Coordinates of C-alpha atoms in Angstrom, one line a residue:
Chain T
X1 CA 18.1 37.5 10.3
X2 CA 21.6 36.5 11.2
X3 CA 22.6 35.2 7.8
X4 CA 23.5 37.1 4.7
X5 CA 24.2 36.1 1.2
X6 CA 27.7 37.2 -0.1
X7 CA 28.8 37.4 -3.7
X8 CA 29.6 34.1 -5.4
X9 CA 29.3 33.6 -9.1
X10 CA 28.5 29.9 -9.4
X11 CA 26.8 29.0 -6.1
X12 CA 25.3 30.5 -3.0
X13 CA 27.7 31.7 -0.4
X14 CA 26.1 32.5 3.0
X15 CA 27.7 34.1 6.0
X16 CA 26.1 33.0 9.3
X17 CA 26.7 34.8 12.5
X18 CA 25.6 33.9 16.0
X19 CA 26.4 34.4 19.7
X20 CA 26.7 30.6 20.2
X21 CA 27.5 27.5 18.2
X22 CA 23.9 26.5 18.6
X23 CA 22.7 29.7 17.0
X24 CA 25.0 29.4 13.9
X25 CA 23.8 25.8 13.4
X26 CA 20.2 26.9 13.6
X27 CA 20.7 29.8 11.3
X28 CA 22.7 27.8 8.8
X29 CA 19.7 25.5 8.5
X30 CA 17.4 28.5 8.1
X31 CA 19.7 30.0 5.4
X32 CA 19.6 26.8 3.5
X33 CA 15.8 26.5 3.6
X34 CA 15.5 30.1 2.6
X35 CA 17.6 29.3 -0.5
X36 CA 15.6 26.3 -1.4
X37 CA 12.0 27.3 -0.7
X38 CA 11.6 31.0 0.3
X39 CA 9.1 31.7 3.1
X40 CA 7.9 28.8 5.3
X41 CA 5.3 28.6 8.2
X42 CA 5.2 26.3 11.2
X43 CA 2.2 24.1 10.5
X44 CA 3.0 21.5 13.2
X45 CA 5.4 19.1 11.5
X46 CA 8.1 18.0 14.0
X47 CA 11.3 16.1 13.4
X48 CA 14.3 15.2 15.5
X49 CA 17.9 14.8 14.3
X50 CA 20.9 13.4 16.2
X51 CA 24.4 13.3 14.8
X52 CA 28.0 12.9 15.8
X53 CA 31.1 13.8 13.8
X54 CA 34.9 14.2 14.2
X55 CA 35.0 18.0 14.3
X56 CA 32.6 20.9 14.4
X57 CA 32.9 21.7 10.7
X58 CA 32.1 18.1 9.7
X59 CA 29.2 18.1 12.1
X60 CA 27.8 21.2 10.4
X61 CA 28.2 19.7 6.9
X62 CA 26.6 16.4 8.1
X63 CA 23.8 18.2 9.8
X64 CA 23.0 20.3 6.7
X65 CA 23.3 17.3 4.4
X66 CA 20.9 15.4 6.7
X67 CA 18.4 18.2 6.4
X68 CA 18.7 18.0 2.5
X69 CA 18.0 14.3 2.7
X70 CA 15.0 14.7 5.0
X71 CA 13.4 17.6 3.1
X72 CA 13.6 15.7 -0.1
X73 CA 12.4 12.3 0.9
X74 CA 9.8 13.4 3.5
X75 CA 8.6 16.4 1.5
X76 CA 8.8 18.7 4.4
X77 CA 9.9 22.3 4.7
X78 CA 11.4 23.4 8.0
X79 CA 11.3 26.9 9.4
X80 CA 12.4 26.6 13.1
X81 CA 15.6 24.9 14.2
X82 CA 16.3 24.3 17.8
X83 CA 19.9 22.9 17.9
X84 CA 21.9 21.7 20.8
X85 CA 25.6 21.1 20.1
X86 CA 27.7 19.5 22.8
X87 CA 31.3 18.9 21.7
X88 CA 30.9 17.2 18.3
X89 CA 27.5 15.8 19.0
X90 CA 24.3 17.4 17.9
X91 CA 20.6 17.0 18.6
X92 CA 18.1 19.2 16.7
X93 CA 14.4 19.7 16.9
X94 CA 12.9 20.9 13.7
X95 CA 9.5 22.4 13.0
X96 CA 7.8 23.2 9.7
X97 CA 5.2 22.3 7.2
X98 CA 4.5 19.9 4.3
X99 CA 6.0 20.9 0.9
X100 CA 3.5 22.8 -1.2
X101 CA 4.5 23.5 -4.8
X102 CA 2.2 26.6 -4.8
X103 CA 4.0 28.2 -2.0
X104 CA 7.5 26.7 -2.0
X105 CA 8.6 27.0 -5.6
X106 CA 10.4 30.3 -5.2
X107 CA 13.8 28.9 -4.5
X108 CA 16.2 26.3 -6.0
X109 CA 17.6 22.9 -5.2
X110 CA 20.7 22.7 -3.0
X111 CA 22.8 19.9 -4.4
X112 CA 25.4 19.7 -1.6
X113 CA 27.4 21.6 1.1
X114 CA 31.0 22.3 0.2
X115 CA 33.9 22.0 2.6
X116 CA 35.6 24.8 0.6
X117 CA 36.5 27.6 3.0
X118 CA 34.1 26.3 5.7
X119 CA 35.6 27.2 9.0
X120 CA 33.7 28.2 12.2
X121 CA 35.7 31.1 13.7
X122 CA 35.2 33.4 16.7
X123 CA 35.0 37.1 15.7
X124 CA 35.0 39.3 18.9
X125 CA 31.9 38.0 20.7
X126 CA 30.3 36.1 17.8
X127 CA 30.8 32.8 16.0
X128 CA 30.9 33.2 12.2
X129 CA 31.0 30.7 9.4
X130 CA 30.8 31.0 5.6
X131 CA 29.1 28.2 3.7
X132 CA 28.9 27.5 0.0
X133 CA 25.7 25.7 -1.1
X134 CA 26.1 24.1 -4.5
X135 CA 23.0 24.9 -6.5
Chain K
X1 CA 45.3 40.5 -15.8
X2 CA 46.2 38.7 -12.6
X3 CA 49.7 38.7 -11.3
X4 CA 51.8 35.5 -11.5
X5 CA 50.2 34.1 -14.7
X6 CA 52.1 33.8 -17.9
X7 CA 50.7 34.1 -21.4
X8 CA 52.1 31.2 -23.5
X9 CA 50.0 31.5 -26.6
X10 CA 47.3 33.6 -28.2
X11 CA 44.7 32.3 -25.9
X12 CA 46.7 30.0 -23.7
X13 CA 47.9 30.9 -20.2
X14 CA 50.2 29.1 -17.7
X15 CA 49.9 29.1 -13.9
X16 CA 53.5 28.3 -12.9
X17 CA 54.6 25.9 -10.2
X18 CA 54.8 27.9 -7.0
X19 CA 51.6 29.9 -7.6
X20 CA 50.4 28.0 -4.5
X21 CA 52.7 25.8 -2.4
X22 CA 53.3 22.1 -3.3
X23 CA 52.2 22.3 -6.9
X24 CA 53.5 19.2 -8.8
X25 CA 52.7 20.4 -12.3
X26 CA 51.9 23.8 -13.9
X27 CA 48.3 24.9 -14.5
X28 CA 47.2 25.8 -17.9
X29 CA 44.0 27.5 -19.2
X30 CA 42.5 28.8 -22.4
X31 CA 41.0 32.3 -22.4
X32 CA 40.7 35.2 -24.8
X33 CA 42.0 38.6 -23.8
X34 CA 38.4 39.8 -23.5
X35 CA 37.5 36.9 -21.2
X36 CA 40.6 37.3 -19.0
X37 CA 39.0 40.4 -17.6
X38 CA 36.3 38.1 -16.1
X39 CA 38.7 35.7 -14.5
X40 CA 38.5 35.4 -10.7
X41 CA 41.7 35.0 -8.6
X42 CA 39.8 32.3 -6.7
X43 CA 39.3 30.2 -9.8
X44 CA 43.1 30.4 -10.6
X45 CA 43.9 29.4 -7.1
X46 CA 41.6 26.4 -7.3
X47 CA 43.2 25.4 -10.6
X48 CA 46.6 25.6 -8.9
X49 CA 45.3 23.7 -5.8
X50 CA 44.4 20.8 -8.2
X51 CA 48.0 20.7 -9.3
X52 CA 49.1 19.7 -5.8
X53 CA 47.2 16.4 -5.9
X54 CA 49.2 13.2 -6.0
X55 CA 49.8 11.6 -9.3
X56 CA 48.5 14.5 -11.5
X57 CA 49.8 14.1 -15.1
X58 CA 51.1 16.9 -17.3
X59 CA 48.9 19.9 -16.3
X60 CA 46.0 21.0 -14.2
X61 CA 43.8 22.4 -17.0
X62 CA 40.8 24.7 -17.3
X63 CA 38.6 25.5 -20.2
X64 CA 37.5 29.1 -21.2
X65 CA 34.3 28.8 -19.1
X66 CA 36.6 28.6 -16.0
X67 CA 35.0 30.1 -12.9
X68 CA 35.2 29.9 -9.1
X69 CA 33.6 26.7 -7.7
X70 CA 34.7 24.4 -4.9
X71 CA 37.5 21.9 -5.0
X72 CA 38.3 22.0 -8.7
X73 CA 37.3 25.2 -10.5
X74 CA 34.3 24.9 -12.8
X75 CA 35.7 24.2 -16.3
X76 CA 38.6 22.1 -14.7
X77 CA 40.2 19.0 -16.2
X78 CA 42.9 16.9 -14.6
X79 CA 44.2 13.4 -15.3
X80 CA 45.8 11.1 -12.7
X81 CA 48.2 8.2 -13.0
X82 CA 46.4 4.9 -12.3
X83 CA 49.0 3.8 -9.8
X84 CA 50.3 6.9 -8.1
X85 CA 47.2 9.1 -8.7
X86 CA 44.0 9.8 -6.9
X87 CA 40.3 10.1 -7.5
X88 CA 38.3 13.0 -6.0
X89 CA 34.6 13.9 -5.8
X90 CA 35.8 17.5 -5.8
X91 CA 36.8 16.9 -9.4
X92 CA 33.4 15.8 -10.4
X93 CA 31.0 17.8 -8.4
X94 CA 27.7 17.0 -6.5
X95 CA 25.7 16.7 -9.8
X96 CA 27.5 13.6 -11.1
X97 CA 27.1 13.3 -14.9
X98 CA 25.2 16.5 -15.3
X99 CA 25.1 16.5 -19.1
X100 CA 23.4 17.5 -22.3
X101 CA 21.7 15.8 -25.2
X102 CA 20.5 17.2 -28.5
X103 CA 17.7 15.7 -30.7
X104 CA 16.6 16.7 -34.2
X105 CA 13.0 16.8 -35.3
X106 CA 11.7 16.8 -39.0
X107 CA 10.0 20.1 -38.3
X108 CA 10.9 23.6 -39.4
X109 CA 10.2 26.8 -37.5
X110 CA 7.2 27.4 -39.8
X111 CA 5.6 24.2 -38.6
X112 CA 5.6 25.5 -35.1
X113 CA 3.6 28.6 -36.0
X114 CA 0.5 29.0 -33.9
X115 CA 1.4 26.0 -31.8
X116 CA 4.5 27.1 -29.9
X117 CA 2.7 28.2 -26.8
X118 CA 0.8 24.9 -26.6
X119 CA 4.0 22.9 -27.2
X120 CA 5.8 24.7 -24.3
X121 CA 2.8 24.2 -22.0
X122 CA 2.5 20.5 -22.9
X123 CA 6.3 20.0 -22.4
X124 CA 6.1 21.8 -19.0
X125 CA 3.3 19.3 -18.0
X126 CA 5.1 16.2 -19.4
X127 CA 8.5 16.8 -17.8
X128 CA 8.5 17.3 -14.0
X129 CA 10.7 20.3 -13.1
X130 CA 11.8 22.4 -10.2
X131 CA 12.2 22.0 -6.5
X132 CA 10.2 19.0 -5.1
X133 CA 9.4 17.5 -8.5
X134 CA 8.6 13.8 -8.5
X135 CA 8.4 11.5 -11.4
X136 CA 5.2 9.9 -12.6
X137 CA 7.3 6.8 -13.4
X138 CA 7.3 4.1 -10.7
X139 CA 10.7 2.4 -10.2
X140 CA 11.2 -0.2 -7.5
X141 CA 14.3 -0.5 -5.5
X142 CA 15.3 -3.6 -7.4
X143 CA 14.7 -1.8 -10.7
X144 CA 16.8 1.1 -9.5
X145 CA 19.8 -1.3 -9.2
X146 CA 19.2 -2.1 -12.9
X147 CA 19.2 1.6 -13.8
X148 CA 22.5 2.1 -11.9
X149 CA 24.2 -0.7 -13.8
X150 CA 22.6 -0.4 -17.3
X151 CA 22.0 3.4 -17.5
X152 CA 20.1 4.4 -20.7
X153 CA 19.9 0.8 -21.8
X154 CA 17.6 0.0 -18.9
X155 CA 15.2 2.6 -20.2
X156 CA 15.4 1.5 -23.8
X157 CA 14.8 -2.1 -22.8
X158 CA 11.5 -0.9 -21.4
X159 CA 10.5 0.5 -24.7
X160 CA 11.3 4.1 -24.1
X161 CA 13.7 4.6 -27.0
X162 CA 15.7 2.6 -29.5
X163 CA 19.0 0.8 -29.7
X164 CA 20.3 3.6 -32.0
X165 CA 19.9 6.1 -29.0
X166 CA 22.4 4.1 -27.0
X167 CA 25.1 4.2 -29.8
X168 CA 24.7 8.0 -29.8
X169 CA 25.5 8.5 -26.1
X170 CA 28.9 9.0 -24.6
X171 CA 30.0 5.5 -23.5
X172 CA 26.8 4.2 -25.0
X173 CA 24.8 5.6 -22.1
X174 CA 26.4 3.5 -19.3
X175 CA 29.9 3.4 -17.8
X176 CA 31.3 0.1 -16.7
X177 CA 32.3 -0.6 -13.1
X178 CA 29.0 0.3 -11.4
X179 CA 28.9 -0.9 -7.8
X180 CA 25.4 -0.6 -6.4
X181 CA 26.8 -1.6 -3.0
X182 CA 28.6 1.7 -2.9
X183 CA 25.3 3.6 -3.2
X184 CA 23.8 4.2 0.3
X185 CA 20.2 3.5 1.2
X186 CA 19.7 7.2 1.4
X187 CA 20.9 7.8 -2.1
X188 CA 18.6 5.0 -3.4
X189 CA 15.6 6.5 -1.5
X190 CA 16.2 9.8 -3.2
X191 CA 16.7 8.1 -6.6
X192 CA 13.5 6.0 -6.7
X193 CA 11.0 8.9 -7.2
X194 CA 13.1 11.1 -9.4
X195 CA 13.8 9.2 -12.6
X196 CA 12.7 11.4 -15.5
X197 CA 12.8 14.7 -13.7
X198 CA 14.7 17.8 -14.8
X199 CA 15.7 19.3 -11.5
X200 CA 16.3 23.0 -10.9
X201 CA 19.0 25.7 -11.2
X202 CA 20.6 25.9 -14.6
X203 CA 18.9 22.7 -15.9
X204 CA 16.5 23.1 -18.8
X205 CA 14.7 21.7 -21.7
X206 CA 14.9 23.9 -24.8
X207 CA 13.2 23.9 -28.2
X208 CA 15.7 25.3 -30.7
X209 CA 16.2 25.9 -34.4
X210 CA 19.5 25.1 -36.2
X211 CA 20.1 28.7 -37.4
X212 CA 23.5 28.6 -38.9
X213 CA 25.5 25.7 -40.3
X214 CA 29.2 26.6 -39.9
X215 CA 30.6 23.2 -41.1
X216 CA 28.3 21.7 -43.7
X217 CA 30.2 18.4 -44.0
X218 CA 30.2 17.8 -40.2
X219 CA 26.5 18.9 -40.0
X220 CA 25.6 16.4 -42.6
X221 CA 27.4 13.6 -40.7
X222 CA 25.6 14.7 -37.5
X223 CA 22.2 14.8 -39.4
X224 CA 21.4 18.5 -38.9
X225 CA 20.1 20.9 -41.6
X226 CA 19.6 24.6 -41.5
X227 CA 16.2 25.6 -40.2
X228 CA 15.6 22.3 -38.5
X229 CA 13.8 22.3 -35.2
X230 CA 15.7 20.5 -32.5
X231 CA 15.4 20.1 -28.7
X232 CA 18.1 20.0 -26.0
X233 CA 17.9 18.4 -22.5
X234 CA 20.3 19.6 -19.8
X235 CA 20.2 17.7 -16.4
X236 CA 22.0 15.2 -14.2
X237 CA 21.7 12.5 -11.6
X238 CA 19.3 14.4 -9.3
X239 CA 19.2 13.5 -5.5
X240 CA 20.8 10.1 -6.0
X241 CA 24.0 11.7 -7.4
X242 CA 24.0 14.5 -4.8
X243 CA 23.8 11.9 -2.0
X244 CA 26.5 9.6 -3.6
X245 CA 28.8 12.7 -3.8
X246 CA 28.0 13.7 -0.2
X247 CA 28.5 10.2 1.3
X248 CA 31.8 9.5 -0.4
X249 CA 33.2 13.0 0.1
X250 CA 32.7 12.3 3.8
X251 CA 34.4 8.9 3.7
X252 CA 37.4 10.2 1.6
X253 CA 37.8 13.2 3.9
X254 CA 38.1 10.8 6.8
X255 CA 40.7 8.7 5.0
X256 CA 43.2 11.5 4.1
X257 CA 45.4 10.8 7.1
X258 CA 45.5 7.1 6.3
X259 CA 47.0 7.8 2.9
X260 CA 49.2 10.7 4.1
X261 CA 47.5 13.2 1.7
X262 CA 47.8 16.9 2.7
X263 CA 45.4 19.2 0.9
X264 CA 45.0 23.0 0.5
X265 CA 41.2 22.5 0.4
X266 CA 39.1 19.8 2.2
X267 CA 36.8 19.8 -0.8
X268 CA 39.6 18.2 -2.8
X269 CA 39.3 15.1 -0.5
X270 CA 40.6 12.1 -2.5
X271 CA 42.1 8.6 -2.2
X272 CA 44.4 6.5 -4.3
X273 CA 42.4 5.2 -7.3
X274 CA 43.1 1.6 -6.4
X275 CA 42.3 1.9 -2.6
X276 CA 39.1 0.6 -1.0
X277 CA 37.8 4.2 -0.6
X278 CA 38.8 5.2 -4.1
X279 CA 37.2 2.1 -5.7
X280 CA 34.0 2.6 -3.6
X281 CA 33.7 6.3 -4.8
X282 CA 34.3 5.3 -8.4
X283 CA 31.7 2.4 -8.2
X284 CA 29.1 4.7 -6.6
X285 CA 29.9 7.6 -9.0
X286 CA 29.4 5.2 -12.0
X287 CA 26.0 4.2 -10.6
X288 CA 25.0 7.9 -10.4
X289 CA 26.4 8.6 -13.9
X290 CA 24.3 5.8 -15.3
X291 CA 21.2 7.0 -13.5
X292 CA 21.8 10.4 -15.2
X293 CA 21.9 8.8 -18.7
X294 CA 18.7 6.9 -17.9
X295 CA 17.2 10.2 -16.6
X296 CA 17.9 12.0 -19.9
X297 CA 16.7 9.0 -21.9
X298 CA 13.3 9.1 -20.1
X299 CA 13.0 12.9 -20.5
X300 CA 13.8 12.6 -24.2
X301 CA 11.1 9.9 -24.6
X302 CA 8.5 12.2 -23.0
X303 CA 9.5 15.1 -25.2
X304 CA 9.4 13.0 -28.3
X305 CA 5.9 11.8 -27.4
X306 CA 4.7 15.3 -27.0
X307 CA 6.1 16.3 -30.4
X308 CA 4.7 13.2 -32.1
X309 CA 1.2 13.8 -30.7
X310 CA 1.0 17.6 -31.3
X311 CA 2.5 17.6 -34.8
X312 CA 1.5 14.2 -36.0
X313 CA 5.1 13.2 -36.8
X314 CA 6.6 9.8 -36.3
X315 CA 8.5 9.1 -33.0
X316 CA 11.4 7.6 -35.1
X317 CA 11.7 10.8 -37.2
X318 CA 13.2 12.4 -34.2
X319 CA 16.9 11.5 -33.9
X320 CA 19.3 11.8 -31.0
X321 CA 22.5 13.4 -32.2
X322 CA 24.5 12.8 -29.1
X323 CA 24.5 12.9 -25.3
X324 CA 27.6 14.2 -23.4
X325 CA 28.5 14.2 -19.7
X326 CA 30.2 17.3 -18.3
X327 CA 30.7 16.3 -14.6
X328 CA 32.5 12.9 -14.4
X329 CA 35.7 11.0 -13.8
X330 CA 36.6 8.3 -16.4
X331 CA 39.4 5.8 -17.0
X332 CA 40.7 6.6 -20.5
X333 CA 43.8 5.9 -22.5
X334 CA 45.8 9.0 -23.7
X335 CA 49.0 9.7 -25.4
X336 CA 51.3 11.3 -22.7
X337 CA 54.6 12.5 -24.1
X338 CA 54.6 9.8 -26.8
X339 CA 53.5 7.0 -24.5
X340 CA 50.0 5.6 -24.4
X341 CA 48.9 5.6 -20.8
X342 CA 45.7 4.8 -18.9
X343 CA 44.7 7.8 -16.7
X344 CA 41.7 8.8 -14.6
X345 CA 40.4 12.0 -16.3
X346 CA 38.3 14.3 -14.1
X347 CA 36.1 16.7 -16.0
X348 CA 34.2 19.2 -13.8
X349 CA 32.2 21.4 -16.0
X350 CA 34.1 20.3 -19.0
X351 CA 33.0 18.1 -22.0
X352 CA 34.8 15.2 -23.5
X353 CA 35.8 16.2 -27.1
X354 CA 37.4 13.1 -28.7
X355 CA 38.8 13.7 -32.2
X356 CA 38.3 11.8 -35.4
X357 CA 39.0 8.1 -35.1
X358 CA 39.4 8.1 -31.3
X359 CA 38.1 5.0 -29.6
X360 CA 34.6 5.6 -28.2
X361 CA 33.4 7.9 -31.0
X362 CA 30.4 6.2 -32.8
X363 CA 31.3 4.7 -36.2
X364 CA 28.9 7.0 -38.1
X365 CA 30.8 10.1 -36.6
X366 CA 34.3 8.5 -36.7
X367 CA 35.6 10.7 -39.6
X368 CA 34.4 13.9 -38.0
X369 CA 35.0 13.4 -34.3
X370 CA 32.7 13.2 -31.4
X371 CA 29.7 15.6 -31.3
X372 CA 30.2 18.2 -28.5
X373 CA 27.1 20.0 -27.2
X374 CA 27.5 23.4 -25.5
X375 CA 24.3 24.9 -24.1
X376 CA 24.0 28.6 -24.1
X377 CA 22.5 30.6 -21.3
X378 CA 18.8 31.3 -21.4
X379 CA 17.8 33.2 -24.5
X380 CA 21.2 32.9 -26.2
X381 CA 22.7 30.5 -28.8
X382 CA 23.7 26.9 -28.1
X383 CA 26.3 25.2 -30.2
X384 CA 27.0 21.8 -31.7
X385 CA 30.8 21.2 -32.2
X386 CA 33.0 18.3 -32.9
X387 CA 36.1 17.0 -31.0
X388 CA 39.6 17.4 -32.4
X389 CA 43.1 15.9 -32.5
X390 CA 44.3 19.0 -30.8
X391 CA 42.0 18.4 -27.8
X392 CA 43.5 14.8 -27.6
X393 CA 47.0 16.3 -27.5
X394 CA 46.4 19.3 -25.2
X395 CA 43.4 18.7 -22.9
X396 CA 43.0 14.9 -22.6
X397 CA 40.2 15.2 -25.2
X398 CA 38.3 17.9 -23.4
X399 CA 36.6 21.2 -24.1
X400 CA 34.3 23.7 -22.4
X401 CA 30.8 22.9 -21.1
X402 CA 28.8 26.1 -21.2
X403 CA 28.9 29.8 -21.0
X404 CA 30.2 30.1 -17.4
X405 CA 28.8 32.6 -15.0
X406 CA 30.1 36.2 -14.5
X407 CA 27.3 37.5 -12.2
X408 CA 26.3 36.0 -8.9
X409 CA 22.8 34.8 -8.5
X410 CA 21.9 37.4 -5.9
X411 CA 23.3 40.2 -8.1
X412 CA 21.4 38.8 -11.1
X413 CA 18.2 38.9 -9.1
X414 CA 18.9 42.5 -8.1
X415 CA 19.6 43.6 -11.7
X416 CA 17.0 41.6 -13.6
X417 CA 13.3 41.1 -12.9
X418 CA 12.1 37.7 -14.0
X419 CA 8.8 38.9 -15.3
X420 CA 10.4 41.6 -17.5
X421 CA 12.9 39.1 -18.7
X422 CA 10.2 36.7 -19.7
X423 CA 8.3 39.4 -21.5
X424 CA 11.5 40.6 -23.2
X425 CA 12.3 37.1 -24.5
X426 CA 8.7 36.6 -25.6
X427 CA 9.1 39.7 -27.7
X428 CA 12.0 38.0 -29.4
X429 CA 9.9 35.0 -30.1
X430 CA 11.4 32.9 -27.2
X431 CA 8.7 31.5 -24.9
X432 CA 9.9 30.7 -21.3
X433 CA 8.1 28.6 -18.8
X434 CA 9.3 28.2 -15.2
X435 CA 7.8 27.7 -11.7
X436 CA 8.9 31.1 -10.5
X437 CA 10.1 34.4 -12.0
X438 CA 13.0 34.6 -9.5
X439 CA 14.4 31.4 -10.9
X440 CA 14.4 33.1 -14.3
X441 CA 16.2 36.2 -13.1
X442 CA 19.0 34.1 -11.6
X443 CA 19.6 32.5 -15.0
X444 CA 19.3 35.7 -17.0
X445 CA 21.7 35.9 -20.1
X446 CA 23.7 38.8 -18.6
X447 CA 24.7 36.6 -15.7
X448 CA 26.8 34.5 -18.1
X449 CA 29.8 35.0 -20.3
X450 CA 28.6 35.3 -23.9
X451 CA 28.4 31.7 -25.1
X452 CA 29.6 32.8 -28.6
X453 CA 32.8 34.1 -27.0
X454 CA 33.5 31.0 -25.0
X455 CA 32.8 28.8 -28.1
X456 CA 35.0 31.1 -30.3
X457 CA 37.9 30.5 -27.9
X458 CA 37.7 26.7 -27.9
X459 CA 37.3 26.9 -31.7
X460 CA 40.3 29.1 -32.1
X461 CA 42.3 27.0 -29.6
X462 CA 41.4 24.0 -31.8
X463 CA 39.9 22.1 -28.8
X464 CA 36.6 21.6 -30.7
X465 CA 35.3 23.1 -33.9
X466 CA 31.9 24.8 -34.4
X467 CA 29.5 22.8 -36.6
X468 CA 26.0 24.4 -36.0
X469 CA 24.7 27.4 -34.1
X470 CA 21.3 26.8 -32.6
X471 CA 18.9 29.5 -31.4
X472 CA 16.2 29.1 -28.7
X473 CA 12.5 29.1 -29.5
X474 CA 11.1 28.0 -26.2
X475 CA 12.6 27.1 -22.8
X476 CA 11.3 25.0 -19.9
X477 CA 13.4 26.1 -16.9
X478 CA 14.2 23.7 -14.1

């Protein structure tokens, strides 16, 4: 896994690391669904997302916020995230399964994605971002 | 003790201008020496960041449950001049009008004997909780607009409550100025299926007993007697509120350059109160706040129905004491250095605590002050307090909202096993019901500051006075 939970008293702080911007967007989504539902299996549900923002950080927040909206209103849990970021545009192909209370109640609701301290930076060969999920 | 902070009273501390660049006013917070040890530098920095916002009046404040959040610290309070000042979703949070209500029943602990497990199971079935919970109540899109404008009244008008319930809510269960146009289609879509659901995280429904009456006169005015069984509901505006916050944060962030506002943290995104963006956020936030009051009203009705059925008591024998918001921004009139002034007060993880005779305090409580409800962490005491004149003078009529975390959720999960915690609490007579044991571990009592210490500080600081201490008997975890 290329995300790790760091210490944060109130909320969930995740550090996501990847070789490309596409990877950190994919793993940020994975990290969020891990917080919300725990384990998930690909059972054939597919969903596409396309977005555009002013900068990369806003794009990441918009993308994660869109996933929050979709999971809640469509009752789906995603586990694979194929993300293509070009400049400040994104298209993502998501795969997952229908929400099942028996298997997906191990996590907690994410209320929102905070701008606080969110910056996509290059550390040696990798891109790194720290994200606070309000729970 | 952190560097750069000055002690200005027994339990009062100042963060001087200059702690971070561009502060317009000093910061001020209330904390005992014992609790200062738990203070995070990040929380103080956030308190100082708030002091850089345009039009801030007097002080950037924090209550004794201060801890590191995003934008404002949790426990943060700040008031802004209506002309020069700003409104910020970062001063309210994603869970708009997260709040608490407390209800008395005519039962004593002895009446629950042999029936407590059944009560908790029935409540767990009656109130949808946890991730993915949907309401059994069907609300149309058109009806949702009514909920967003009328708040708790919309629910009472449908027979789920009484007019007296409304009088005993902060702002009578609905803020004026709702603008349903400022609530996106996405927010509405999330709001429709969730009215009457508890949510997750630190939200809960708790059956309690009034264990200790600290102020008999005030307790009498609030209608609570020692040994009385009560219940408490802690939840907010659900997905609708989260979406309103997300949508407007985005808009306000994009408008910062337009208003020449420079911020130390993008999460403090804001706009002048009387700007198109500021007005839109306010109107949308009010809709979400009203939805939250309606949400707590529906849940209270469901719980009352369970109690009435199980114990053969009358629905009307259960009385709402009060309902308070602890994540909201409101236009209020306060005395600022001898002049009465309208300001926009942001309370993020802070409770309104209006003193005796203040406008907005229900007539029946006018002599005592507004009831203030402070939930404890799971398995620990909760408190009923009353607002004070000191709070009006020092904190724009505000006090703490809860215990405040000291342990991260991941650390809590490492240190505490949910199953053991559940069994331990059961041994103390506290029955806990949740969808998962890991959710329990995250909310373990040791993850929080002791509620008694936080409440002692606000009592000693005079920001609100303890009336009743309540102990948990059973908990439904969100």
